[in-house]
Coordinates of C-alpha atoms and ligand atoms in Angstrom, one line a residue:
X355 CA 0.0 0.0 0.0
X356 CA 1.1 3.6 -0.7
X357 CA 1.7 6.2 1.9
X358 CA 3.3 9.7 1.9
X359 CA 5.7 9.4 4.8
X360 CA 7.0 6.4 6.8
X361 CA 8.8 6.9 10.0
X362 CA 10.6 3.6 10.2
X363 CA 12.4 1.6 12.9
X364 CA 12.2 4.0 15.9
X365 CA 11.2 3.4 19.5
X366 CA 7.5 4.3 19.0
X367 CA 5.7 5.4 22.2
X368 CA 2.1 5.8 21.0
X369 CA 0.3 7.0 24.2
X370 CA -2.7 5.4 22.5
X371 CA -5.6 3.7 24.4
X372 CA -3.6 0.6 25.6
X373 CA -0.4 2.7 25.7
X374 CA 1.3 0.5 23.1
X375 CA 5.1 0.8 22.7
X376 CA 6.8 -0.7 19.6
X377 CA 10.5 -1.1 19.8
X378 CA 11.2 -1.1 17.0
X379 CA 8.1 0.4 15.4
X380 CA 7.0 2.4 12.4
X381 CA 4.4 5.0 11.6
X382 CA 2.8 5.4 8.2
X383 CA 1.2 8.8 7.2
X384 CA -1.2 9.5 4.4
X385 CA -2.0 13.2 3.9
X386 CA -2.5 14.7 7.3
X387 CA -3.5 11.5 9.1
X388 CA -1.8 8.5 10.6
X389 CA -2.5 5.5 8.4
X390 CA -0.7 2.8 10.4
X391 CA 1.3 2.3 13.5
X392 CA 2.9 -0.9 14.6
X393 CA 5.9 -3.2 14.8
X394 CA 8.5 -2.1 12.2
X395 CA 8.9 -5.3 10.3
X396 CA 5.2 -5.7 9.7
X397 CA 4.5 -2.0 8.9
X398 CA 7.5 -1.5 6.7
X399 CA 6.6 -4.7 4.7
X400 CA 3.0 -3.3 4.1
X401 CA 3.7 0.3 3.2
X402 CA 5.5 1.8 0.2
X403 CA 6.3 5.4 1.1
X404 CA 7.0 8.4 -1.1
X405 CA 9.5 9.3 1.7
X406 CA 11.0 7.0 4.3
X407 CA 12.8 8.5 7.4
X408 CA 15.2 6.1 9.2
X409 CA 14.3 6.5 12.9
X410 CA 16.6 3.8 14.3
X411 CA 18.2 5.2 17.4
X412 CA 15.4 7.6 17.9
X413 CA 12.1 7.9 19.8
X414 CA 8.9 8.6 17.8
X415 CA 6.3 10.2 20.1
X416 CA 3.1 12.3 19.7
X417 CA 3.8 16.0 19.2
X418 CA 3.6 17.9 22.5
X419 CA 0.7 20.2 23.4
X420 CA 1.6 23.4 25.2
X421 CA -1.6 24.2 27.0
X422 CA -0.7 27.7 28.1
X423 CA 1.8 30.2 26.7
X424 CA 2.2 33.9 25.8
X425 CA 4.3 34.0 22.7
X426 CA 4.3 37.8 22.6
X427 CA 6.5 37.8 25.7
X428 CA 9.4 36.3 23.8
X429 CA 11.1 39.7 23.5
X430 CA 11.3 40.0 27.3
X431 CA 13.0 36.7 28.1
X432 CA 15.5 36.8 31.0
X433 CA 14.2 40.0 32.6
X434 CA 11.9 40.5 35.6
X435 CA 13.5 38.2 38.2
X436 CA 12.9 37.8 41.9
X437 CA 9.3 38.9 41.9
X438 CA 6.1 37.0 42.8
X439 CA 3.2 37.1 40.4
X440 CA 1.6 40.5 41.3
X441 CA 4.8 42.6 41.4
X442 CA 6.0 40.7 38.3
X443 CA 2.8 41.8 36.5
X444 CA 2.7 45.4 37.9
X445 CA 6.4 46.3 37.7
X446 CA 7.3 44.3 34.6
X447 CA 4.7 42.5 32.5
X448 CA 2.1 45.3 32.4
X449 CA 4.6 48.0 31.3
X450 CA 6.0 45.5 28.7
X451 CA 2.5 44.7 27.4
X452 CA 1.7 48.4 27.1
X453 CA 5.0 49.1 25.2
X454 CA 4.7 46.1 22.7
X455 CA 3.6 47.2 19.2
X456 CA 1.8 45.1 16.7
X457 CA 4.9 44.3 14.7
X458 CA 6.8 43.3 17.9
X459 CA 4.0 41.0 18.8
X460 CA 4.1 39.3 15.3
X461 CA 7.9 38.8 15.5
X462 CA 7.7 37.5 19.1
X463 CA 5.0 35.1 18.2
X464 CA 7.0 33.8 15.2
X465 CA 10.1 33.4 17.4
X466 CA 8.1 31.6 20.1
X467 CA 6.5 29.3 17.5
X468 CA 9.9 28.4 16.0
X469 CA 11.2 27.6 19.4
X470 CA 8.2 25.4 20.1
X471 CA 8.5 23.5 16.8
X472 CA 12.2 22.9 17.4
X473 CA 11.4 21.1 20.7
X474 CA 8.7 18.9 19.3
X475 CA 5.7 21.0 20.3
X476 CA 3.0 20.7 17.6
X477 CA 0.1 22.6 19.3
X478 CA 0.2 25.8 21.3
X479 CA -2.5 27.6 23.1
X480 CA -1.2 31.1 22.9
X481 CA -2.8 33.5 25.3
X482 CA -2.2 36.7 23.5
X483 CA -3.0 39.9 25.3
X484 CA -0.9 42.7 23.8
X485 CA -2.0 44.4 21.6
X486 CA -5.4 42.9 21.2
X487 CA -6.9 44.8 18.3
X488 CA -8.3 42.3 15.8
X489 CA -5.7 43.1 13.2
X490 CA -2.8 42.2 15.5
X491 CA -4.6 39.1 16.9
X492 CA -5.2 37.8 13.4
X493 CA -1.6 38.7 12.4
X494 CA -0.3 36.7 15.4
X495 CA -2.5 33.7 14.4
X496 CA -1.2 34.0 10.8
X497 CA 2.4 34.2 12.1
X498 CA 1.9 31.0 14.3
X499 CA 0.3 29.2 11.4
X500 CA 3.0 30.3 8.9
X501 CA 5.6 28.3 10.9
X502 CA 3.5 25.2 10.5
X503 CA 2.3 25.0 14.1
X504 CA -1.3 24.1 15.1
X505 CA -3.2 25.6 18.0
X506 CA -5.3 28.6 19.1
X507 CA -4.7 32.2 19.8
X508 CA -6.7 32.8 23.0
X509 CA -7.5 36.6 22.7
X510 CA -6.9 38.1 26.1
X511 CA -9.9 40.3 27.2
X512 CA -9.7 42.7 30.1
X513 CA -12.8 44.9 29.7
X514 CA -13.3 47.9 32.0
X515 CA -11.4 48.5 35.3
X516 CA -13.3 46.5 38.0
X517 CA -13.1 47.4 41.7
X518 CA -10.8 44.4 42.2
X519 CA -8.5 45.5 39.3
X520 CA -8.3 49.0 40.8
X521 CA -7.6 47.7 44.3
X522 CA -4.9 45.5 43.0
X523 CA -3.1 48.3 41.1
X524 CA -3.6 47.4 37.5
X525 CA -2.5 50.3 35.3
X526 CA -5.2 52.4 33.6
X527 CA -3.7 52.0 30.1
X528 CA -4.6 48.3 30.0
X529 CA -8.3 49.0 29.9
X530 CA -9.0 50.0 26.4
X531 CA -12.3 48.3 25.7
X532 CA -15.7 47.9 27.4
X533 CA -17.1 44.4 28.1
X534 CA -19.3 44.6 25.0
X535 CA -16.5 45.8 22.8
X536 CA -14.2 43.0 23.9
X537 CA -16.9 40.4 23.1
X538 CA -17.6 41.9 19.7
X539 CA -13.8 42.2 18.8
X540 CA -13.3 38.6 19.8
X541 CA -16.3 37.5 17.7
X542 CA -14.9 39.3 14.7
X543 CA -11.6 37.4 15.1
X544 CA -13.4 34.1 15.5
X545 CA -15.5 34.7 12.4
X546 CA -12.3 35.1 10.4
X547 CA -10.8 31.9 11.9
X548 CA -13.6 29.5 12.6
X549 CA -13.1 26.2 14.6
X550 CA -10.9 23.6 12.8
X551 CA -8.7 26.3 11.4
X552 CA -5.1 25.3 12.0
X553 CA -4.9 28.2 14.4
X554 CA -8.3 29.0 15.9
X555 CA -9.3 32.0 18.0
X556 CA -10.6 31.4 21.5
X557 CA -12.1 34.0 23.9
X558 CA -9.9 34.5 26.9
X559 CA -11.0 36.8 29.7
X560 CA -7.6 37.4 31.1
X561 CA -7.9 36.6 34.7
X562 CA -11.0 35.3 36.6
X563 CA -10.0 37.2 39.7
X564 CA -10.2 40.8 38.3
X565 CA -12.2 40.9 35.1
X566 CA -15.9 41.6 35.1
X567 CA -18.2 38.6 35.6
X568 CA -20.1 39.6 32.5
X569 CA -17.0 39.3 30.4
X570 CA -16.5 35.7 31.6
X571 CA -20.2 34.9 30.8
X572 CA -19.8 36.4 27.4
X573 CA -16.6 34.4 26.7
X574 CA -18.2 31.1 27.7
X575 CA -21.3 32.0 25.5
X576 CA -19.0 32.8 22.5
X577 CA -17.2 29.5 22.9
X578 CA -20.4 27.6 23.0
X579 CA -21.8 29.4 20.0
X580 CA -18.7 28.8 17.9
X581 CA -17.8 25.4 19.3
X582 CA -14.4 26.3 20.6
X583 CA -12.8 26.2 24.1
X584 CA -12.4 29.4 26.2
X585 CA -9.4 30.2 28.3
X586 CA -8.5 32.2 31.5
X587 CA -6.0 32.6 34.2
X588 CA -7.4 31.0 37.4
X589 CA -6.1 31.3 41.0
X590 CA -2.4 31.5 40.1
X591 CA -1.5 33.5 43.2
X592 CA -2.7 32.9 46.7
X593 CA -4.4 36.3 46.8
X594 CA -6.5 35.7 43.7
X595 CA -9.3 33.7 45.4
X596 CA -9.0 35.9 48.5
X597 CA -9.6 39.1 46.7
X598 CA -12.5 37.5 44.7
X599 CA -14.1 36.2 47.9
X600 CA -13.9 39.7 49.4
X601 CA -15.4 41.4 46.3
X602 CA -18.1 38.8 45.5
X603 CA -18.6 36.7 48.6
X604 CA -17.7 33.5 46.6
X605 CA -14.6 31.8 45.3
X606 CA -13.9 32.1 41.6
X607 CA -14.3 28.5 40.5
X608 CA -17.3 28.1 42.8
X609 CA -18.9 31.0 41.0
X610 CA -18.1 29.4 37.6
X611 CA -19.8 26.2 38.8
X612 CA -22.9 28.1 40.1
X613 CA -23.3 29.9 36.8
X614 CA -23.0 26.8 34.8
X615 CA -19.9 28.1 33.1
X616 CA -17.7 25.1 33.9
X617 CA -17.5 22.3 31.3
X618 CA -15.2 20.7 28.8
X619 CA -14.9 24.0 26.9
X620 CA -13.4 25.7 30.0
X621 CA -9.5 25.8 30.1
X622 CA -8.0 27.2 33.2
X623 CA -4.4 28.2 33.4
X624 CA -2.6 27.4 36.7
X625 CA -5.5 26.6 39.1
X626 CA -2.9 26.4 42.0
X627 CA -5.1 27.9 44.8
X628 CA -8.3 25.8 44.8
X629 CA -10.3 24.5 47.7
X630 CA -11.8 21.0 47.9
X631 CA -15.2 22.1 46.5
X632 CA -13.5 23.8 43.5
X633 CA -11.4 20.7 42.7
X634 CA -14.6 18.6 42.8
X635 CA -16.5 21.0 40.5
X636 CA -13.6 21.1 37.9
X637 CA -13.4 17.3 38.0
X638 CA -17.1 16.7 37.7
X639 CA -17.5 19.0 34.8
X640 CA -14.4 17.5 33.0
X641 CA -13.0 21.0 32.7
X642 CA -9.4 21.6 31.5
X643 CA -6.5 22.8 33.6
X644 CA -3.1 23.8 32.3
X645 CA -0.4 23.1 34.8
X646 CA 2.7 25.3 34.4
X647 CA 5.3 24.1 36.9
X648 CA 8.3 25.9 35.5
X649 CA 6.5 29.3 35.7
X650 CA 5.0 28.4 39.1
X651 CA 8.5 27.7 40.4
X652 CA 10.1 30.8 38.8
X653 CA 7.5 33.1 40.4
X654 CA 7.2 31.0 43.6
X655 CA 3.4 30.8 43.0
X656 CA 2.8 27.4 44.6
X657 CA 2.3 23.8 43.6
X658 CA -0.8 22.7 41.8
X659 CA -2.6 19.7 43.3
X660 CA -2.2 17.3 40.4
X661 CA -3.3 14.1 42.1
X662 CA -6.5 15.5 43.5
X663 CA -7.5 17.3 40.3
X664 CA -6.9 14.2 38.1
X665 CA -8.6 11.8 40.6
X666 CA -11.6 14.2 40.5
X667 CA -11.8 13.9 36.7
X668 CA -10.1 17.2 35.5
X669 CA -8.4 17.1 32.1
X670 CA -4.9 18.3 33.0
X671 CA -2.5 19.6 30.3
X672 CA 1.0 21.0 30.7
X673 CA 2.1 24.4 29.7
X674 CA 5.2 26.6 29.5
X675 CA 3.5 29.9 30.4
X676 CA 5.6 31.7 27.8
X677 CA 9.2 32.7 27.3
X678 CA 9.1 35.3 30.1
X679 CA 7.9 33.2 33.0
X680 CA 8.8 29.7 31.8
X681 CA 11.8 30.8 29.8
X682 CA 11.8 27.9 27.4
X683 CA 9.1 26.5 25.1
X684 CA 10.3 23.1 26.0
X685 CA 7.9 20.4 27.2
X686 CA 10.7 18.1 28.3
X687 CA 11.6 20.6 31.0
X688 CA 7.9 21.0 31.9
X689 CA 7.4 17.2 32.2
X690 CA 10.4 16.9 34.5
X691 CA 9.4 19.9 36.6
X692 CA 5.8 18.5 36.9
X693 CA 7.2 15.3 38.6
X694 CA 9.8 17.1 40.7
X695 CA 7.3 19.7 42.0
X696 CA 4.8 17.0 43.0
X697 CA 7.5 14.9 44.7
X698 CA 9.0 17.8 46.6
X699 CA 5.6 19.0 47.7
X700 CA 4.3 15.7 48.9
X701 CA 7.6 14.2 50.0
X702 CA 6.5 11.1 48.0
X703 CA 8.8 10.0 45.3
X704 CA 5.9 8.0 43.8
X705 CA 3.5 11.0 43.7
X706 CA 3.7 11.0 39.9
X707 CA 5.6 8.9 37.4
X708 CA 7.3 9.6 34.0
X709 CA 4.5 7.8 32.1
X710 CA 2.0 10.2 33.6
X711 CA 4.1 13.3 32.7
X712 CA 4.3 12.1 29.1
X713 CA 0.5 11.5 29.0
X714 CA -0.2 15.0 30.3
X715 CA 2.1 16.6 27.7
X716 CA 0.6 14.7 24.8
X717 CA -2.7 12.8 25.1
X718 CA -4.3 14.9 27.9
X719 CA -3.1 18.0 26.1
X720 CA -5.0 17.0 23.0
X721 CA -8.2 16.4 25.0
X722 CA -7.8 19.8 26.7
X723 CA -7.2 21.6 23.4
X724 CA -9.9 19.6 21.6
X725 CA -7.5 18.8 18.7
X726 CA -7.7 15.0 18.8
X727 CA -3.9 15.0 18.8
X728 CA -1.5 13.7 21.4
X729 CA -1.5 10.0 20.5
X730 CA -0.2 7.9 17.6
X731 CA -3.3 6.0 16.5
X732 CA -4.8 5.1 13.1
X733 CA -6.9 8.1 11.9
X734 CA -5.5 10.6 14.3
X735 CA -3.9 13.8 13.0
X736 CA -0.2 13.2 12.1
X737 CA 1.4 15.4 14.8
X738 CA 4.7 13.7 15.7
X739 CA 8.1 14.4 17.2
X740 CA 11.2 12.4 16.4
X741 CA 13.7 12.5 19.3
X742 CA 17.4 11.6 19.1
X743 CA 18.4 8.9 21.6
X744 CA 22.0 8.4 20.5
X745 CA 23.6 11.2 22.6
X746 CA 25.8 10.8 25.7
X747 CA 23.1 12.1 28.1
X748 CA 20.7 9.6 26.8
X749 CA 22.9 6.5 27.0
X750 CA 22.9 3.8 28.1
X751 CA 19.2 3.4 27.2
X752 CA 17.1 1.1 29.3
X753 CA 13.6 2.6 29.4
X754 CA 12.5 4.9 26.6
X755 CA 9.9 6.9 28.6
X756 CA 12.3 7.5 31.5
X757 CA 15.0 8.7 29.0
X758 CA 12.5 11.1 27.4
X759 CA 11.1 12.6 30.6
X760 CA 14.3 12.7 32.8
X761 CA 17.2 13.0 30.4
X762 CA 16.0 14.4 27.0
X763 CA 15.6 18.1 26.3
X764 CA 14.0 20.1 23.6
X765 CA 17.2 20.3 21.5
X766 CA 17.2 16.5 21.2
X767 CA 14.2 16.7 18.8
X768 CA 15.4 16.0 15.3
X769 CA 12.1 16.2 13.4
X770 CA 8.7 17.7 14.0
X771 CA 5.7 16.7 11.8
X772 CA 2.4 18.7 12.1
X773 CA -0.7 17.7 10.2
X774 CA 1.4 15.3 8.1
X775 CA 3.9 18.0 7.1
X776 CA 7.6 17.9 8.1
X777 CA 8.1 21.4 9.5
X778 CA 11.3 21.0 11.4
X779 CA 14.3 18.9 10.2
X780 CA 18.1 19.1 9.7
X781 CA 18.2 21.7 12.5
X782 CA 15.9 24.3 10.9
X783 CA 12.2 25.2 10.7
X784 CA 11.7 24.7 7.0
X785 CA 9.0 27.4 6.5
X786 CA 10.9 30.2 8.3
X787 CA 14.1 32.2 7.6
X788 CA 15.4 31.7 11.1
X789 CA 18.5 33.8 10.7
X790 CA 16.5 36.9 9.6
X791 CA 13.9 36.2 12.3
X792 CA 16.5 36.1 15.1
X793 CA 18.2 39.3 13.9
X794 CA 14.8 41.1 13.8
X795 CA 13.8 39.8 17.2
X796 CA 17.0 41.0 18.8
X797 CA 16.7 44.5 17.2
X798 CA 13.1 44.9 18.2
X799 CA 13.7 43.5 21.7
X800 CA 16.4 46.1 22.3
X801 CA 14.2 49.0 21.2
X802 CA 11.3 47.7 23.2
X803 CA 13.4 47.4 26.4
X804 CA 14.4 51.0 26.0
X805 CA 10.8 52.2 25.2
X806 CA 9.4 50.3 28.3
X807 CA 12.1 51.8 30.5
X808 CA 13.6 48.5 31.4
X809 CA 17.3 49.6 30.9
X810 CA 18.1 48.8 34.6
X811 CA 16.9 45.2 34.2
X812 CA 19.5 44.4 31.6
X813 CA 22.5 45.0 34.0
X814 CA 25.0 42.1 33.4
X815 CA 25.5 41.3 37.0
X816 CA 23.2 42.6 39.7
X817 CA 24.4 43.0 43.2
Ligands
ZN1407 ZN1 0.0 32.9 31.8

């Protein structure tokens, strides 16, 4: 039988229903779908491929899903250290967000997307919140798509300045649109990029704790109307549920549940500070949570209760939280940090295992994003990463999954396939002029740092 692409003879970790592993195995692809996956001898004998890639000495795994990132923050990498989430926002990220111009956002998103592809990420949920005029939002979506990546640009909506936002010191300049305007602008973007576009638009009230409740209602309604997910930051800092409780007399996730706004369309970033009832609600409604352990550790935000959320039924994906808080678009690092965070927090070395981390970064990520990706099964979208295993830090090789989660890193990815198309190989993203991109990003970043008044943050050695 004829196929377009055959990934032959690798250690194939499918993360399919029965969690099949074929060592050696092969994956046959026709168009944008997986046509066959199985033992190498059998599969290679059955399929005649237009192109065969020799994957001996490599792992073949589902492409990773980054459940929460902010690609526009790529130009601020390495600044804003030693702050917890609120000062980080107020002193660093808000001024940066206000200074970013549309062209900066497009270049940053392209850079972040390239970095993601180079580390085997095939889907990103890009929570874009500066600038949020439809032209820029659509340009960012086009930029992400032009690299070959799949995903969604979740348009950050802030609305008017609520009492909580004022009390917590959010700058005036952030509040450009009314609640109704935010909903209409997001709707306009969604109409241009309907569901099942390679890069969709999702509504994303920026943070449950300080945006207007009507904005959250409107976002959930839009998602239902269009058949997409919706996205928001949820209880990342300990003060988020406290300030909400003070203002509204109810905790934020409790309110979502009361209003009937919690279901499989809901994707919550962080969800660190939840009480028992909130965990139960998220689980019962099969809502999504993006766990971002590298960012949570960087900002000292706290440790998400992974075991309780998954036992309750929540769909937990993993996320990088962007180049400014997570610092690398690298799900290998995020998988490892997930396990280490849980173990340190519970003092239980068996609190979570490497197989679970890989499931969260792939299969559960696909459920969360609604893409049907994250597993190598016949008929599934062909989103695949090929990872080198022949390097000193990966040898000797006893268990493929342990090698992937504990020892491998993003730069070990040799090939990334999205929707059946090879978009990263031989050390470069094939659809992007990476050299020109890096030069433009550096130039724009330097001008931006100056414009935002961040000169002092770039000191080489701070005492
Ligand atoms: Zn975030």
